[in-house]
């Protein structure tokens, strides 16, 4: 009786629905998924024959669509998006800016560049390039071979928070200032800073926009002398050299090295993750399901899902990933739990096939 009156007045009784609103643990419809590299690459190369990049098609990108979120375009998780972009020699992907933050992780090729608010930086295999939220960015290609990279954006996050804006620049390319890769010359040396930057007060956006693979590889090599992390092996977060926080304000970026046959223990956390296998082969168990991966593959770990990694090869495996941890931390939502049963390893109950 009362509940009917309430419903007619667009009101609701909390004593009936509290449990649905305030759940004991994160609940959602996001399922883990894995995309094979050969399928992505083949379709991307095909799109290169069919489509020319320019004002009509600003970016040649094939994105990951999580089938469990099929009604939400471009959602890999509720917060994160990943696409794989192909740029051919001589092409120009025109300058624009948007509220979504974006990172680029180079998979194949060299000679392409990205310009961020006029800072030009070259992209080589293994580099991480930032195009922070609301910065003008265009891509060009001075090399001779196709260039493929991963785009990571916080599409779902911005969409769910209703904060999306987009603008196209008047010209194809934003005017370049200074020397190419000046950002690396100024900020990439670890533990030091040019004296000319003593009075820099703002840490946003990160003044370093390209994290070169050889620096990251060397950092991980040093780390490998020490004890590994139980859940992540040898892993580093990409950080802003001015304030020590996440390189991109909202998109966390991590590179993790699993030495030969390394098997990490299982845990779960609130932040979600999109993984890209830089090299190596093995599998990740997500809530009891085995996801077998090899070079180039992408897979998703939804919020609060148990997961552990196993490098089944003798060689090092390198996994690059993006996550929404910076936002979870900032909002005070991050939680983590260690898997306590069976020595910290899950029982595999099924094996995923795409
Ligand atoms: O290169 O600017 O995959 O704006 C999605 C949106 C790439 C880009 C994407 C973008 C871009």
Coordinates of C-alpha atoms and ligand atoms in Angstrom, one line a residue:
X1 CA 0.0 0.0 0.0
X2 CA 2.6 2.5 1.1
X3 CA 5.1 1.2 -1.4
X4 CA 2.6 1.7 -4.2
X5 CA 1.9 5.3 -3.1
X6 CA 5.6 5.9 -2.9
X7 CA 6.2 4.5 -6.4
X8 CA 3.4 6.7 -7.8
X9 CA 5.2 9.8 -6.3
X10 CA 8.6 8.7 -7.6
X11 CA 9.8 7.9 -4.1
X12 CA 11.2 4.7 -2.7
X13 CA 11.4 2.8 0.6
X14 CA 15.1 2.3 1.6
X15 CA 14.2 -0.5 4.1
X16 CA 13.4 -2.7 1.0
X17 CA 16.3 -1.7 -1.3
X18 CA 19.3 -0.8 0.8
X19 CA 21.0 -4.0 -0.1
X20 CA 20.8 -3.3 -3.8
X21 CA 22.2 0.2 -3.4
X22 CA 24.9 -0.5 -0.9
X23 CA 26.3 -3.9 -1.8
X24 CA 28.6 -5.9 0.5
X25 CA 31.2 -6.1 -2.3
X26 CA 31.5 -4.5 -5.8
X27 CA 28.8 -6.0 -8.1
X28 CA 28.8 -5.5 -11.9
X29 CA 28.2 -7.2 -15.2
X30 CA 31.8 -6.9 -16.5
X31 CA 33.3 -10.2 -17.5
X32 CA 37.0 -10.9 -18.2
X33 CA 37.8 -11.3 -21.9
X34 CA 40.9 -11.9 -24.1
X35 CA 41.5 -10.7 -27.7
X36 CA 44.1 -12.5 -29.9
X37 CA 46.7 -10.3 -31.6
X38 CA 46.7 -12.1 -35.0
X39 CA 42.9 -11.3 -35.3
X40 CA 43.4 -7.6 -34.4
X41 CA 46.4 -7.2 -36.6
X42 CA 44.9 -8.8 -39.7
X43 CA 41.8 -6.7 -39.5
X44 CA 43.8 -3.5 -38.9
X45 CA 46.1 -4.2 -41.9
X46 CA 42.9 -4.8 -44.0
X47 CA 41.5 -1.4 -42.8
X48 CA 44.7 0.2 -44.0
X49 CA 43.9 -0.9 -47.5
X50 CA 40.3 0.3 -47.3
X51 CA 40.6 3.6 -45.4
X52 CA 42.7 6.7 -45.7
X53 CA 43.4 8.7 -42.5
X54 CA 42.5 12.4 -42.7
X55 CA 39.7 14.7 -42.0
X56 CA 37.1 12.2 -43.1
X57 CA 38.5 9.4 -40.9
X58 CA 40.5 11.1 -38.2
X59 CA 42.0 7.9 -36.7
X60 CA 42.3 4.4 -38.1
X61 CA 41.6 2.5 -34.9
X62 CA 40.1 -0.9 -34.1
X63 CA 38.9 -1.0 -30.5
X64 CA 38.3 -3.7 -28.0
X65 CA 34.6 -4.3 -27.2
X66 CA 33.9 -6.3 -24.1
X67 CA 30.9 -8.5 -25.1
X68 CA 29.6 -8.3 -21.5
X69 CA 29.2 -4.5 -22.1
X70 CA 28.0 -4.8 -25.7
X71 CA 25.4 -2.0 -25.2
X72 CA 28.2 0.5 -24.3
X73 CA 30.3 1.4 -27.3
X74 CA 34.1 1.1 -26.7
X75 CA 33.8 -0.2 -23.2
X76 CA 36.4 -2.8 -22.2
X77 CA 35.5 -2.1 -18.6
X78 CA 33.1 0.5 -17.1
X79 CA 36.0 3.0 -17.0
X80 CA 38.6 2.0 -19.6
X81 CA 39.0 1.8 -23.4
X82 CA 41.7 0.4 -25.6
X83 CA 42.1 0.6 -29.3
X84 CA 44.8 -0.4 -31.7
X85 CA 45.8 2.4 -34.1
X86 CA 47.5 2.0 -37.5
X87 CA 49.3 4.9 -39.2
X88 CA 50.9 4.5 -42.6
X89 CA 54.0 6.4 -43.9
X90 CA 53.1 10.0 -44.8
X91 CA 49.7 10.0 -43.2
X92 CA 48.5 12.8 -40.8
X93 CA 46.0 12.1 -38.1
X94 CA 44.7 15.7 -37.6
X95 CA 45.0 17.6 -34.4
X96 CA 42.2 17.5 -31.8
X97 CA 41.6 17.5 -28.1
X98 CA 39.1 15.9 -25.7
X99 CA 38.3 15.5 -22.0
X100 CA 39.4 11.9 -22.1
X101 CA 43.0 11.3 -21.2
X102 CA 44.9 9.1 -23.6
X103 CA 48.1 7.1 -23.5
X104 CA 49.9 5.4 -26.5
X105 CA 51.9 2.3 -26.1
X106 CA 54.0 1.5 -29.3
X107 CA 53.6 -2.1 -30.5
X108 CA 55.3 -2.1 -33.9
X109 CA 57.3 0.2 -36.1
X110 CA 59.1 3.5 -35.7
X111 CA 59.3 6.9 -37.4
X112 CA 55.8 8.1 -36.4
X113 CA 55.5 11.0 -34.0
X114 CA 52.9 12.6 -31.8
X115 CA 52.7 16.3 -31.1
X116 CA 51.2 17.3 -27.7
X117 CA 50.4 21.0 -27.4
X118 CA 53.2 21.6 -29.9
X119 CA 55.8 19.3 -28.2
X120 CA 56.9 16.8 -30.9
X121 CA 58.0 13.3 -29.8
X122 CA 59.0 10.3 -31.9
X123 CA 57.5 6.9 -31.1
X124 CA 59.6 3.7 -31.1
X125 CA 58.6 0.2 -30.1
X126 CA 57.9 -0.1 -26.4
X127 CA 57.6 3.6 -25.7
X128 CA 54.7 5.1 -23.7
X129 CA 53.5 8.5 -25.0
X130 CA 51.1 10.7 -23.1
X131 CA 48.4 12.9 -24.6
X132 CA 46.8 14.2 -21.3
X133 CA 43.2 15.3 -21.2
X134 CA 42.4 18.5 -23.1
X135 CA 45.8 18.7 -24.8
X136 CA 45.9 19.2 -28.6
X137 CA 47.4 16.2 -30.3
X138 CA 48.1 15.0 -33.8
X139 CA 50.0 12.0 -35.2
X140 CA 52.3 11.9 -38.2
X141 CA 54.6 9.4 -39.8
X142 CA 58.1 10.1 -41.3
X143 CA 59.1 6.4 -41.5
X144 CA 58.7 3.8 -44.2
X145 CA 56.8 0.9 -42.4
X146 CA 53.3 0.7 -41.0
X147 CA 53.1 1.9 -37.4
X148 CA 50.9 0.2 -34.8
X149 CA 50.2 1.3 -31.3
X150 CA 47.8 0.8 -28.4
X151 CA 45.6 3.7 -27.4
X152 CA 44.3 3.7 -23.8
X153 CA 41.6 6.2 -22.9
X154 CA 39.3 6.6 -19.9
X155 CA 36.2 6.6 -22.2
X156 CA 33.9 4.7 -19.8
X157 CA 34.9 6.9 -16.8
X158 CA 34.3 10.2 -18.7
X159 CA 31.1 8.9 -20.2
X160 CA 29.7 7.7 -16.9
X161 CA 30.6 11.0 -15.3
X162 CA 29.0 12.9 -18.2
X163 CA 32.2 15.0 -18.7
X164 CA 33.0 14.5 -22.4
X165 CA 34.0 17.5 -24.6
X166 CA 35.7 17.3 -28.0
X167 CA 37.2 19.9 -30.4
X168 CA 38.9 19.7 -33.7
X169 CA 41.9 22.1 -34.3
X170 CA 41.6 24.5 -37.2
X171 CA 44.5 23.1 -39.0
X172 CA 45.7 19.5 -39.5
X173 CA 48.8 20.0 -37.4
X174 CA 49.4 22.0 -34.3
X175 CA 52.5 24.4 -34.7
X176 CA 55.6 22.6 -33.3
X177 CA 57.7 24.5 -30.7
X178 CA 61.2 23.7 -29.5
X179 CA 63.3 20.7 -30.5
X180 CA 61.7 17.3 -31.1
X181 CA 61.9 15.1 -28.0
X182 CA 62.9 18.1 -25.8
X183 CA 60.6 16.6 -23.2
X184 CA 62.9 13.6 -22.9
X185 CA 66.1 15.7 -22.8
X186 CA 64.7 17.7 -19.9
X187 CA 62.9 15.2 -17.8
X188 CA 63.8 11.6 -18.5
X189 CA 67.0 11.3 -16.4
X190 CA 65.9 9.6 -13.2
X191 CA 66.6 11.3 -9.9
X192 CA 67.7 14.7 -11.3
X193 CA 66.0 17.8 -12.7
X194 CA 67.4 20.7 -14.8
X195 CA 68.0 23.8 -12.7
X196 CA 65.9 25.8 -15.2
X197 CA 62.9 23.8 -13.8
X198 CA 63.5 24.7 -10.1
X199 CA 60.5 27.0 -10.0
X200 CA 58.1 24.7 -11.7
X201 CA 55.0 24.5 -9.5
X202 CA 52.4 22.8 -11.6
X203 CA 52.7 19.0 -11.9
X204 CA 49.9 18.8 -14.4
X205 CA 50.1 17.7 -17.1
X206 CA 53.2 15.7 -16.8
X207 CA 56.1 17.6 -18.6
X208 CA 57.5 14.3 -19.6
X209 CA 55.4 12.9 -22.4
X210 CA 57.5 10.0 -23.7
X211 CA 58.8 7.2 -21.5
X212 CA 61.4 5.4 -23.6
X213 CA 61.4 1.6 -23.5
X214 CA 65.2 1.3 -22.9
X215 CA 64.9 3.3 -19.7
X216 CA 62.0 1.2 -18.4
X217 CA 63.8 -2.0 -19.4
X218 CA 66.9 -0.9 -17.5
X219 CA 64.8 0.1 -14.4
X220 CA 63.2 -3.4 -14.4
X221 CA 66.6 -5.0 -14.8
X222 CA 67.8 -3.3 -11.7
X223 CA 64.6 -4.2 -9.8
X224 CA 65.2 -7.9 -10.7
X225 CA 68.2 -8.0 -8.4
X226 CA 65.7 -7.5 -5.5
X227 CA 62.8 -9.5 -4.2
X228 CA 59.7 -9.7 -6.4
X229 CA 56.2 -8.6 -5.6
X230 CA 54.0 -11.5 -4.6
X231 CA 51.2 -10.5 -6.9
X232 CA 52.9 -8.6 -9.8
X233 CA 56.4 -10.0 -10.1
X234 CA 58.8 -7.1 -11.0
X235 CA 56.5 -4.2 -11.8
X236 CA 56.8 -0.4 -12.1
X237 CA 54.2 2.4 -12.4
X238 CA 54.9 5.2 -14.9
X239 CA 55.1 8.4 -12.9
X240 CA 55.1 12.1 -13.4
X241 CA 58.7 13.3 -12.7
X242 CA 57.5 16.5 -11.0
X243 CA 55.1 15.2 -8.4
X244 CA 55.7 11.4 -8.3
X245 CA 52.1 10.7 -9.0
X246 CA 50.6 8.7 -11.9
X247 CA 52.0 9.8 -15.3
X248 CA 48.5 10.4 -16.5
X249 CA 46.3 11.9 -13.9
X250 CA 43.5 9.3 -14.3
X251 CA 44.9 6.4 -16.3
X252 CA 47.5 4.4 -14.4
X253 CA 50.2 2.8 -16.5
X254 CA 52.3 -0.2 -15.4
X255 CA 55.0 -2.4 -16.9
X256 CA 55.5 -5.8 -15.3
X257 CA 58.2 -8.3 -15.9
X258 CA 57.6 -12.0 -15.1
X259 CA 60.9 -13.9 -15.1
X260 CA 61.0 -17.4 -16.6
X261 CA 58.3 -19.7 -15.1
X262 CA 57.3 -17.1 -12.5
X263 CA 53.8 -17.7 -11.0
X264 CA 52.4 -14.9 -9.0
X265 CA 49.9 -15.3 -6.2
X266 CA 46.2 -14.3 -6.5
X267 CA 44.6 -11.2 -5.2
X268 CA 41.8 -8.9 -6.2
X269 CA 41.3 -5.1 -6.1
X270 CA 38.7 -2.5 -7.0
X271 CA 40.5 -1.0 -9.9
X272 CA 40.1 -2.7 -13.3
X273 CA 42.9 -3.4 -15.8
X274 CA 43.5 -3.8 -19.5
X275 CA 46.6 -5.8 -20.3
X276 CA 48.7 -5.9 -23.4
X277 CA 51.3 -8.7 -23.8
X278 CA 54.5 -7.0 -24.9
X279 CA 56.4 -10.3 -25.1
X280 CA 56.4 -13.8 -23.7
X281 CA 53.6 -16.4 -23.2
X282 CA 51.7 -17.8 -20.3
X283 CA 48.3 -17.5 -18.8
X284 CA 46.3 -15.5 -16.2
X285 CA 43.7 -17.1 -14.0
X286 CA 40.8 -14.8 -13.5
X287 CA 38.1 -16.0 -11.0
X288 CA 39.1 -19.6 -11.8
X289 CA 39.1 -19.3 -15.6
X290 CA 42.4 -19.7 -17.4
X291 CA 43.2 -17.0 -20.1
X292 CA 46.2 -18.1 -22.2
X293 CA 48.2 -15.3 -23.7
X294 CA 51.1 -14.8 -26.0
X295 CA 52.8 -11.7 -27.7
X296 CA 50.4 -9.0 -28.7
X297 CA 47.2 -10.3 -27.0
X298 CA 45.0 -8.0 -24.9
X299 CA 42.9 -9.1 -21.9
X300 CA 40.7 -7.5 -19.2
X301 CA 40.6 -7.9 -15.5
X302 CA 37.3 -6.6 -14.1
X303 CA 37.0 -5.0 -10.7
X304 CA 37.2 -7.3 -7.7
X305 CA 38.1 -10.4 -9.7
X306 CA 40.7 -12.8 -8.3
X307 CA 43.7 -13.0 -10.6
X308 CA 47.2 -14.5 -10.8
X309 CA 49.8 -14.6 -13.6
X310 CA 51.9 -17.5 -14.8
X311 CA 54.8 -17.1 -17.3
X312 CA 55.0 -20.6 -18.7
X313 CA 58.1 -19.8 -20.8
X314 CA 61.8 -19.7 -19.9
X315 CA 62.2 -16.2 -21.2
X316 CA 61.1 -13.0 -19.4
X317 CA 57.5 -12.1 -20.1
X318 CA 56.6 -8.3 -20.2
X319 CA 53.1 -7.2 -19.6
X320 CA 52.0 -3.6 -20.2
X321 CA 48.8 -2.5 -18.6
X322 CA 46.5 0.4 -18.0
X323 CA 44.2 0.8 -15.0
X324 CA 41.8 3.2 -13.2
X325 CA 43.7 3.0 -9.9
X326 CA 44.6 6.7 -9.7
X327 CA 40.9 7.6 -9.7
X328 CA 40.0 4.8 -7.2
X329 CA 42.8 6.1 -4.9
X330 CA 41.7 9.7 -5.2
X331 CA 38.1 8.8 -4.4
X332 CA 39.1 6.6 -1.5
X333 CA 37.5 3.6 -3.2
X334 CA 40.5 1.3 -3.6
X335 CA 40.5 -2.0 -1.7
X336 CA 42.7 -5.0 -2.1
X337 CA 42.4 -8.6 -0.8
X338 CA 44.9 -11.4 -0.8
X339 CA 43.7 -14.9 -1.8
X340 CA 44.3 -17.0 1.3
X341 CA 43.3 -20.5 0.3
X342 CA 45.5 -23.2 -1.3
X343 CA 48.7 -21.3 -0.7
X344 CA 47.4 -18.3 -2.6
X345 CA 46.7 -20.1 -5.9
X346 CA 43.2 -20.5 -7.4
X347 CA 41.8 -23.8 -8.7
X348 CA 41.4 -23.6 -12.5
X349 CA 37.8 -24.6 -13.4
X350 CA 37.7 -23.7 -17.1
X351 CA 39.8 -22.4 -20.0
X352 CA 38.7 -19.4 -22.0
X353 CA 38.3 -19.5 -25.8
X354 CA 37.4 -16.3 -27.7
Ligands
LIG1 O1 44.6 9.1 -31.4 O2 43.6 10.9 -30.7 O3 41.8 5.3 -30.1 O4 41.0 10.6 -30.0 C1 40.4 7.1 -29.7 C2 40.2 8.4 -29.6 C3 42.6 7.4 -30.5 C4 43.6 9.7 -30.9 C5 41.6 6.6 -30.1 C6 41.2 9.3 -30.0 C7 42.5 8.8 -30.5

